[in-house]
Amino acid sequence: MVHFLSNRRVEIDIHHMRREEAKQYLERFLSGVDGSIKEVVVIHGYSSGTVLRDMVRKNLKHRRIRSKELALNPGITTLYLF
């Protein structure tokens, strides 16, 4: 689910998805999102395992991703976009 927090920032909740489903969802989103979006807050959760967290933090690659920031909340990662 995508929630627009502002005209430059969105939040995506993937914690209910399987790894491959979440990876494909994020890649499609990043390929199609408007260039004005510069931050994507990904809610991947952590209490039910680290598969989604590790996928977002270590394996997710896309030409739009400039950097990743780990939040104090271990269930969230912010993607900064070009």
PDB file of N, CA and C in Angstrom:
ATOM      1  N   MET A   1       0.848  -1.180   0.000  1.00  0.00           N
ATOM      2  CA  MET A   1       0.000   0.000   0.000  1.00  0.00           C
ATOM      3  C   MET A   1       0.892   1.242   0.000  1.00  0.00           C
ATOM      4  N   VAL A   2       0.552   2.202  -0.851  1.00  0.00           N
ATOM      5  CA  VAL A   2       1.303   3.453  -0.966  1.00  0.00           C
ATOM      6  C   VAL A   2       0.500   4.565  -0.312  1.00  0.00           C
ATOM      7  N   HIS A   3       1.181   5.351   0.523  1.00  0.00           N
ATOM      8  CA  HIS A   3       0.555   6.486   1.188  1.00  0.00           C
ATOM      9  C   HIS A   3       1.429   7.706   0.929  1.00  0.00           C
ATOM     10  N   PHE A   4       0.869   8.724   0.291  1.00  0.00           N
ATOM     11  CA  PHE A   4       1.625   9.941  -0.014  1.00  0.00           C
ATOM     12  C   PHE A   4       1.671  10.838   1.220  1.00  0.00           C
ATOM     13  N   LEU A   5       2.875  11.058   1.737  1.00  0.00           N
ATOM     14  CA  LEU A   5       3.063  11.886   2.927  1.00  0.00           C
ATOM     15  C   LEU A   5       3.197  13.355   2.560  1.00  0.00           C
ATOM     16  N   SER A   6       3.750  13.623   1.375  1.00  0.00           N
ATOM     17  CA  SER A   6       3.877  14.981   0.848  1.00  0.00           C
ATOM     18  C   SER A   6       4.092  14.854  -0.650  1.00  0.00           C
ATOM     19  N   ASN A   7       4.345  15.981  -1.318  1.00  0.00           N
ATOM     20  CA  ASN A   7       4.563  15.918  -2.767  1.00  0.00           C
ATOM     21  C   ASN A   7       5.943  15.376  -3.115  1.00  0.00           C
ATOM     22  N   ARG A   8       6.808  15.146  -2.120  1.00  0.00           N
ATOM     23  CA  ARG A   8       8.154  14.616  -2.350  1.00  0.00           C
ATOM     24  C   ARG A   8       8.409  13.291  -1.631  1.00  0.00           C
ATOM     25  N   ARG A   9       7.461  12.860  -0.796  1.00  0.00           N
ATOM     26  CA  ARG A   9       7.707  11.712   0.085  1.00  0.00           C
ATOM     27  C   ARG A   9       6.506  10.775   0.117  1.00  0.00           C
ATOM     28  N   VAL A  10       6.784   9.464  -0.016  1.00  0.00           N
ATOM     29  CA  VAL A  10       5.726   8.456   0.074  1.00  0.00           C
ATOM     30  C   VAL A  10       6.132   7.384   1.076  1.00  0.00           C
ATOM     31  N   GLU A  11       5.134   6.656   1.539  1.00  0.00           N
ATOM     32  CA  GLU A  11       5.340   5.549   2.455  1.00  0.00           C
ATOM     33  C   GLU A  11       4.744   4.303   1.805  1.00  0.00           C
ATOM     34  N   ILE A  12       5.504   3.211   1.812  1.00  0.00           N
ATOM     35  CA  ILE A  12       5.038   1.955   1.237  1.00  0.00           C
ATOM     36  C   ILE A  12       5.146   0.871   2.299  1.00  0.00           C
ATOM     37  N   ASP A  13       4.039   0.175   2.534  1.00  0.00           N
ATOM     38  CA  ASP A  13       4.002  -0.898   3.512  1.00  0.00           C
ATOM     39  C   ASP A  13       4.079  -2.238   2.782  1.00  0.00           C
ATOM     40  N   ILE A  14       5.171  -2.962   2.981  1.00  0.00           N
ATOM     41  CA  ILE A  14       5.345  -4.257   2.322  1.00  0.00           C
ATOM     42  C   ILE A  14       5.414  -5.399   3.333  1.00  0.00           C
ATOM     43  N   HIS A  15       5.195  -5.119   4.614  1.00  0.00           N
ATOM     44  CA  HIS A  15       5.473  -6.133   5.631  1.00  0.00           C
ATOM     45  C   HIS A  15       4.556  -7.349   5.556  1.00  0.00           C
ATOM     46  N   HIS A  16       3.495  -7.288   4.812  1.00  0.00           N
ATOM     47  CA  HIS A  16       2.583  -8.424   4.659  1.00  0.00           C
ATOM     48  C   HIS A  16       2.891  -9.244   3.397  1.00  0.00           C
ATOM     49  N   MET A  17       3.900  -8.858   2.618  1.00  0.00           N
ATOM     50  CA  MET A  17       4.216  -9.521   1.347  1.00  0.00           C
ATOM     51  C   MET A  17       5.332 -10.548   1.510  1.00  0.00           C
ATOM     52  N   ARG A  18       5.425 -11.420   0.534  1.00  0.00           N
ATOM     53  CA  ARG A  18       6.556 -12.346   0.441  1.00  0.00           C
ATOM     54  C   ARG A  18       7.715 -11.604  -0.207  1.00  0.00           C
ATOM     55  N   ARG A  19       8.930 -12.130  -0.066  1.00  0.00           N
ATOM     56  CA  ARG A  19      10.149 -11.461  -0.521  1.00  0.00           C
ATOM     57  C   ARG A  19      10.089 -11.086  -2.003  1.00  0.00           C
ATOM     58  N   GLU A  20       9.831 -12.039  -2.872  1.00  0.00           N
ATOM     59  CA  GLU A  20       9.846 -11.765  -4.315  1.00  0.00           C
ATOM     60  C   GLU A  20       8.715 -10.826  -4.718  1.00  0.00           C
ATOM     61  N   GLU A  21       7.552 -10.996  -4.108  1.00  0.00           N
ATOM     62  CA  GLU A  21       6.415 -10.117  -4.381  1.00  0.00           C
ATOM     63  C   GLU A  21       6.765  -8.678  -3.993  1.00  0.00           C
ATOM     64  N   ALA A  22       7.378  -8.505  -2.833  1.00  0.00           N
ATOM     65  CA  ALA A  22       7.749  -7.172  -2.354  1.00  0.00           C
ATOM     66  C   ALA A  22       8.836  -6.560  -3.234  1.00  0.00           C
ATOM     67  N   LYS A  23       9.810  -7.348  -3.643  1.00  0.00           N
ATOM     68  CA  LYS A  23      10.894  -6.851  -4.498  1.00  0.00           C
ATOM     69  C   LYS A  23      10.336  -6.365  -5.833  1.00  0.00           C
ATOM     70  N   GLN A  24       9.486  -7.170  -6.457  1.00  0.00           N
ATOM     71  CA  GLN A  24       8.876  -6.780  -7.731  1.00  0.00           C
ATOM     72  C   GLN A  24       7.996  -5.540  -7.568  1.00  0.00           C
ATOM     73  N   TYR A  25       7.247  -5.486  -6.477  1.00  0.00           N
ATOM     74  CA  TYR A  25       6.376  -4.335  -6.208  1.00  0.00           C
ATOM     75  C   TYR A  25       7.201  -3.050  -6.095  1.00  0.00           C
ATOM     76  N   LEU A  26       8.282  -3.100  -5.332  1.00  0.00           N
ATOM     77  CA  LEU A  26       9.129  -1.914  -5.159  1.00  0.00           C
ATOM     78  C   LEU A  26       9.820  -1.521  -6.467  1.00  0.00           C
ATOM     79  N   GLU A  27      10.307  -2.492  -7.214  1.00  0.00           N
ATOM     80  CA  GLU A  27      10.958  -2.189  -8.493  1.00  0.00           C
ATOM     81  C   GLU A  27       9.986  -1.546  -9.478  1.00  0.00           C
ATOM     82  N   ARG A  28       8.764  -2.075  -9.556  1.00  0.00           N
ATOM     83  CA  ARG A  28       7.741  -1.473 -10.438  1.00  0.00           C
ATOM     84  C   ARG A  28       7.389  -0.059  -9.984  1.00  0.00           C
ATOM     85  N   PHE A  29       7.243   0.106  -8.667  1.00  0.00           N
ATOM     86  CA  PHE A  29       6.925   1.427  -8.135  1.00  0.00           C
ATOM     87  C   PHE A  29       8.022   2.429  -8.493  1.00  0.00           C
ATOM     88  N   LEU A  30       9.274   2.072  -8.247  1.00  0.00           N
ATOM     89  CA  LEU A  30      10.393   2.968  -8.517  1.00  0.00           C
ATOM     90  C   LEU A  30      10.514   3.288 -10.007  1.00  0.00           C
ATOM     91  N   SER A  31      10.186   2.355 -10.860  1.00  0.00           N
ATOM     92  CA  SER A  31      10.257   2.589 -12.313  1.00  0.00           C
ATOM     93  C   SER A  31       9.159   3.528 -12.789  1.00  0.00           C
ATOM     94  N   GLY A  32       8.022   3.513 -12.100  1.00  0.00           N
ATOM     95  CA  GLY A  32       6.889   4.295 -12.569  1.00  0.00           C
ATOM     96  C   GLY A  32       6.576   5.566 -11.809  1.00  0.00           C
ATOM     97  N   VAL A  33       7.208   5.775 -10.669  1.00  0.00           N
ATOM     98  CA  VAL A  33       6.866   6.926  -9.837  1.00  0.00           C
ATOM     99  C   VAL A  33       7.375   8.226 -10.472  1.00  0.00           C
ATOM    100  N   ASP A  34       6.635   9.277 -10.253  1.00  0.00           N
ATOM    101  CA  ASP A  34       6.979  10.603 -10.764  1.00  0.00           C
ATOM    102  C   ASP A  34       8.335  11.052 -10.231  1.00  0.00           C
ATOM    103  N   GLY A  35       9.075  11.780 -11.036  1.00  0.00           N
ATOM    104  CA  GLY A  35      10.403  12.260 -10.662  1.00  0.00           C
ATOM    105  C   GLY A  35      10.416  13.230  -9.497  1.00  0.00           C
ATOM    106  N   SER A  36       9.259  13.769  -9.136  1.00  0.00           N
ATOM    107  CA  SER A  36       9.215  14.703  -8.003  1.00  0.00           C
ATOM    108  C   SER A  36       9.328  13.983  -6.658  1.00  0.00           C
ATOM    109  N   ILE A  37       9.085  12.674  -6.641  1.00  0.00           N
ATOM    110  CA  ILE A  37       9.213  11.894  -5.405  1.00  0.00           C
ATOM    111  C   ILE A  37      10.689  11.651  -5.146  1.00  0.00           C
ATOM    112  N   LYS A  38      11.162  12.080  -3.983  1.00  0.00           N
ATOM    113  CA  LYS A  38      12.579  11.972  -3.630  1.00  0.00           C
ATOM    114  C   LYS A  38      12.845  11.062  -2.439  1.00  0.00           C
ATOM    115  N   GLU A  39      11.802  10.711  -1.676  1.00  0.00           N
ATOM    116  CA  GLU A  39      11.963   9.834  -0.516  1.00  0.00           C
ATOM    117  C   GLU A  39      10.864   8.783  -0.505  1.00  0.00           C
ATOM    118  N   VAL A  40      11.262   7.543  -0.279  1.00  0.00           N
ATOM    119  CA  VAL A  40      10.308   6.446  -0.132  1.00  0.00           C
ATOM    120  C   VAL A  40      10.589   5.779   1.205  1.00  0.00           C
ATOM    121  N   VAL A  41       9.647   5.885   2.118  1.00  0.00           N
ATOM    122  CA  VAL A  41       9.755   5.247   3.423  1.00  0.00           C
ATOM    123  C   VAL A  41       9.153   3.851   3.280  1.00  0.00           C
ATOM    124  N   VAL A  42       9.985   2.825   3.412  1.00  0.00           N
ATOM    125  CA  VAL A  42       9.539   1.446   3.242  1.00  0.00           C
ATOM    126  C   VAL A  42       9.342   0.820   4.619  1.00  0.00           C
ATOM    127  N   ILE A  43       8.118   0.383   4.882  1.00  0.00           N
ATOM    128  CA  ILE A  43       7.803  -0.325   6.120  1.00  0.00           C
ATOM    129  C   ILE A  43       7.879  -1.812   5.805  1.00  0.00           C
ATOM    130  N   HIS A  44       8.926  -2.455   6.304  1.00  0.00           N
ATOM    131  CA  HIS A  44       9.130  -3.871   6.013  1.00  0.00           C
ATOM    132  C   HIS A  44       8.967  -4.737   7.243  1.00  0.00           C
ATOM    133  N   GLY A  45       8.864  -4.139   8.405  1.00  0.00           N
ATOM    134  CA  GLY A  45       8.721  -4.888   9.639  1.00  0.00           C
ATOM    135  C   GLY A  45      10.017  -5.591  10.018  1.00  0.00           C
ATOM    136  N   TYR A  46      10.011  -6.225  11.183  1.00  0.00           N
ATOM    137  CA  TYR A  46      11.184  -6.967  11.636  1.00  0.00           C
ATOM    138  C   TYR A  46      10.841  -8.052  12.655  1.00  0.00           C
ATOM    139  N   SER A  47       9.698  -7.951  13.286  1.00  0.00           N
ATOM    140  CA  SER A  47       9.388  -8.893  14.370  1.00  0.00           C
ATOM    141  C   SER A  47       9.063 -10.297  13.869  1.00  0.00           C
ATOM    142  N   SER A  48       8.681 -10.423  12.599  1.00  0.00           N
ATOM    143  CA  SER A  48       8.364 -11.746  12.044  1.00  0.00           C
ATOM    144  C   SER A  48       9.510 -12.307  11.220  1.00  0.00           C
ATOM    145  N   GLY A  49      10.663 -11.699  11.297  1.00  0.00           N
ATOM    146  CA  GLY A  49      11.823 -12.159  10.546  1.00  0.00           C
ATOM    147  C   GLY A  49      12.486 -11.008   9.820  1.00  0.00           C
ATOM    148  N   THR A  50      13.642 -11.285   9.225  1.00  0.00           N
ATOM    149  CA  THR A  50      14.428 -10.217   8.610  1.00  0.00           C
ATOM    150  C   THR A  50      14.531 -10.340   7.089  1.00  0.00           C
ATOM    151  N   VAL A  51      13.755 -11.219   6.489  1.00  0.00           N
ATOM    152  CA  VAL A  51      13.845 -11.449   5.047  1.00  0.00           C
ATOM    153  C   VAL A  51      13.553 -10.173   4.261  1.00  0.00           C
ATOM    154  N   LEU A  52      12.461  -9.489   4.567  1.00  0.00           N
ATOM    155  CA  LEU A  52      12.106  -8.263   3.840  1.00  0.00           C
ATOM    156  C   LEU A  52      13.088  -7.139   4.151  1.00  0.00           C
ATOM    157  N   ARG A  53      13.466  -7.010   5.396  1.00  0.00           N
ATOM    158  CA  ARG A  53      14.438  -5.977   5.773  1.00  0.00           C
ATOM    159  C   ARG A  53      15.746  -6.165   5.012  1.00  0.00           C
ATOM    160  N   ASP A  54      16.243  -7.382   4.998  1.00  0.00           N
ATOM    161  CA  ASP A  54      17.501  -7.654   4.300  1.00  0.00           C
ATOM    162  C   ASP A  54      17.378  -7.424   2.801  1.00  0.00           C
ATOM    163  N   MET A  55      16.235  -7.784   2.218  1.00  0.00           N
ATOM    164  CA  MET A  55      16.023  -7.565   0.790  1.00  0.00           C
ATOM    165  C   MET A  55      16.084  -6.074   0.479  1.00  0.00           C
ATOM    166  N   VAL A  56      15.388  -5.256   1.268  1.00  0.00           N
ATOM    167  CA  VAL A  56      15.368  -3.808   1.022  1.00  0.00           C
ATOM    168  C   VAL A  56      16.747  -3.207   1.257  1.00  0.00           C
ATOM    169  N   ARG A  57      17.372  -3.557   2.346  1.00  0.00           N
ATOM    170  CA  ARG A  57      18.638  -2.928   2.725  1.00  0.00           C
ATOM    171  C   ARG A  57      19.845  -3.441   1.947  1.00  0.00           C
ATOM    172  N   LYS A  58      19.851  -4.713   1.559  1.00  0.00           N
ATOM    173  CA  LYS A  58      21.042  -5.297   0.932  1.00  0.00           C
ATOM    174  C   LYS A  58      20.882  -5.657  -0.540  1.00  0.00           C
ATOM    175  N   ASN A  59      19.689  -6.107  -0.947  1.00  0.00           N
ATOM    176  CA  ASN A  59      19.522  -6.663  -2.285  1.00  0.00           C
ATOM    177  C   ASN A  59      18.745  -5.794  -3.257  1.00  0.00           C
ATOM    178  N   LEU A  60      17.970  -4.849  -2.770  1.00  0.00           N
ATOM    179  CA  LEU A  60      17.175  -4.012  -3.667  1.00  0.00           C
ATOM    180  C   LEU A  60      18.073  -3.021  -4.387  1.00  0.00           C
ATOM    181  N   LYS A  61      18.101  -3.121  -5.700  1.00  0.00           N
ATOM    182  CA  LYS A  61      18.885  -2.206  -6.540  1.00  0.00           C
ATOM    183  C   LYS A  61      17.949  -1.601  -7.576  1.00  0.00           C
ATOM    184  N   HIS A  62      18.134  -0.332  -7.843  1.00  0.00           N
ATOM    185  CA  HIS A  62      17.354   0.351  -8.878  1.00  0.00           C
ATOM    186  C   HIS A  62      18.085   1.633  -9.242  1.00  0.00           C
ATOM    187  N   ARG A  63      18.004   2.005 -10.496  1.00  0.00           N
ATOM    188  CA  ARG A  63      18.715   3.211 -10.967  1.00  0.00           C
ATOM    189  C   ARG A  63      18.252   4.488 -10.273  1.00  0.00           C
ATOM    190  N   ARG A  64      17.044   4.511  -9.721  1.00  0.00           N
ATOM    191  CA  ARG A  64      16.539   5.709  -9.043  1.00  0.00           C
ATOM    192  C   ARG A  64      17.051   5.842  -7.609  1.00  0.00           C
ATOM    193  N   ILE A  65      17.518   4.752  -7.000  1.00  0.00           N
ATOM    194  CA  ILE A  65      17.946   4.794  -5.599  1.00  0.00           C
ATOM    195  C   ILE A  65      19.317   5.460  -5.494  1.00  0.00           C
ATOM    196  N   ARG A  66      19.342   6.586  -4.799  1.00  0.00           N
ATOM    197  CA  ARG A  66      20.586   7.329  -4.545  1.00  0.00           C
ATOM    198  C   ARG A  66      21.270   6.807  -3.291  1.00  0.00           C
ATOM    199  N   SER A  67      20.475   6.581  -2.226  1.00  0.00           N
ATOM    200  CA  SER A  67      21.016   6.061  -0.973  1.00  0.00           C
ATOM    201  C   SER A  67      19.884   5.474  -0.139  1.00  0.00           C
ATOM    202  N   LYS A  68      20.287   4.765   0.914  1.00  0.00           N
ATOM    203  CA  LYS A  68      19.337   4.164   1.847  1.00  0.00           C
ATOM    204  C   LYS A  68      19.712   4.606   3.252  1.00  0.00           C
ATOM    205  N   GLU A  69      18.693   4.884   4.063  1.00  0.00           N
ATOM    206  CA  GLU A  69      18.931   5.298   5.442  1.00  0.00           C
ATOM    207  C   GLU A  69      18.197   4.350   6.377  1.00  0.00           C
ATOM    208  N   LEU A  70      18.911   3.811   7.341  1.00  0.00           N
ATOM    209  CA  LEU A  70      18.312   2.933   8.328  1.00  0.00           C
ATOM    210  C   LEU A  70      17.709   3.787   9.425  1.00  0.00           C
ATOM    211  N   ALA A  71      16.455   3.539   9.743  1.00  0.00           N
ATOM    212  CA  ALA A  71      15.764   4.319  10.776  1.00  0.00           C
ATOM    213  C   ALA A  71      16.080   3.768  12.161  1.00  0.00           C
ATOM    214  N   LEU A  72      15.793   4.550  13.180  1.00  0.00           N
ATOM    215  CA  LEU A  72      15.913   4.050  14.551  1.00  0.00           C
ATOM    216  C   LEU A  72      14.944   2.888  14.772  1.00  0.00           C
ATOM    217  N   ASN A  73      13.817   2.931  14.083  1.00  0.00           N
ATOM    218  CA  ASN A  73      12.871   1.828  14.099  1.00  0.00           C
ATOM    219  C   ASN A  73      13.400   0.763  13.137  1.00  0.00           C
ATOM    220  N   PRO A  74      13.747  -0.436  13.613  1.00  0.00           N
ATOM    221  CA  PRO A  74      14.344  -1.440  12.736  1.00  0.00           C
ATOM    222  C   PRO A  74      13.395  -1.992  11.673  1.00  0.00           C
ATOM    223  N   GLY A  75      12.135  -1.616  11.698  1.00  0.00           N
ATOM    224  CA  GLY A  75      11.169  -2.077  10.712  1.00  0.00           C
ATOM    225  C   GLY A  75      10.986  -1.123   9.550  1.00  0.00           C
ATOM    226  N   ILE A  76      11.830  -0.073   9.482  1.00  0.00           N
ATOM    227  CA  ILE A  76      11.683   0.958   8.449  1.00  0.00           C
ATOM    228  C   ILE A  76      13.038   1.252   7.814  1.00  0.00           C
ATOM    229  N   THR A  77      13.031   1.439   6.481  1.00  0.00           N
ATOM    230  CA  THR A  77      14.188   1.901   5.733  1.00  0.00           C
ATOM    231  C   THR A  77      13.715   2.996   4.788  1.00  0.00           C
ATOM    232  N   THR A  78      14.461   4.099   4.708  1.00  0.00           N
ATOM    233  CA  THR A  78      14.114   5.174   3.790  1.00  0.00           C
ATOM    234  C   THR A  78      15.024   5.118   2.571  1.00  0.00           C
ATOM    235  N   LEU A  79      14.412   5.151   1.392  1.00  0.00           N
ATOM    236  CA  LEU A  79      15.145   5.191   0.136  1.00  0.00           C
ATOM    237  C   LEU A  79      15.151   6.637  -0.358  1.00  0.00           C
ATOM    238  N   TYR A  80      16.326   7.176  -0.647  1.00  0.00           N
ATOM    239  CA  TYR A  80      16.431   8.511  -1.220  1.00  0.00           C
ATOM    240  C   TYR A  80      16.667   8.345  -2.713  1.00  0.00           C
ATOM    241  N   LEU A  81      15.879   9.050  -3.505  1.00  0.00           N
ATOM    242  CA  LEU A  81      15.880   8.858  -4.950  1.00  0.00           C
ATOM    243  C   LEU A  81      16.537  10.013  -5.684  1.00  0.00           C
ATOM    244  N   PHE A  82      17.053   9.704  -6.879  1.00  0.00           N
ATOM    245  CA  PHE A  82      17.553  10.724  -7.801  1.00  0.00           C
ATOM    246  C   PHE A  82      16.377  11.424  -8.412  1.00  0.00           C
TER     247      PHE A  82
END
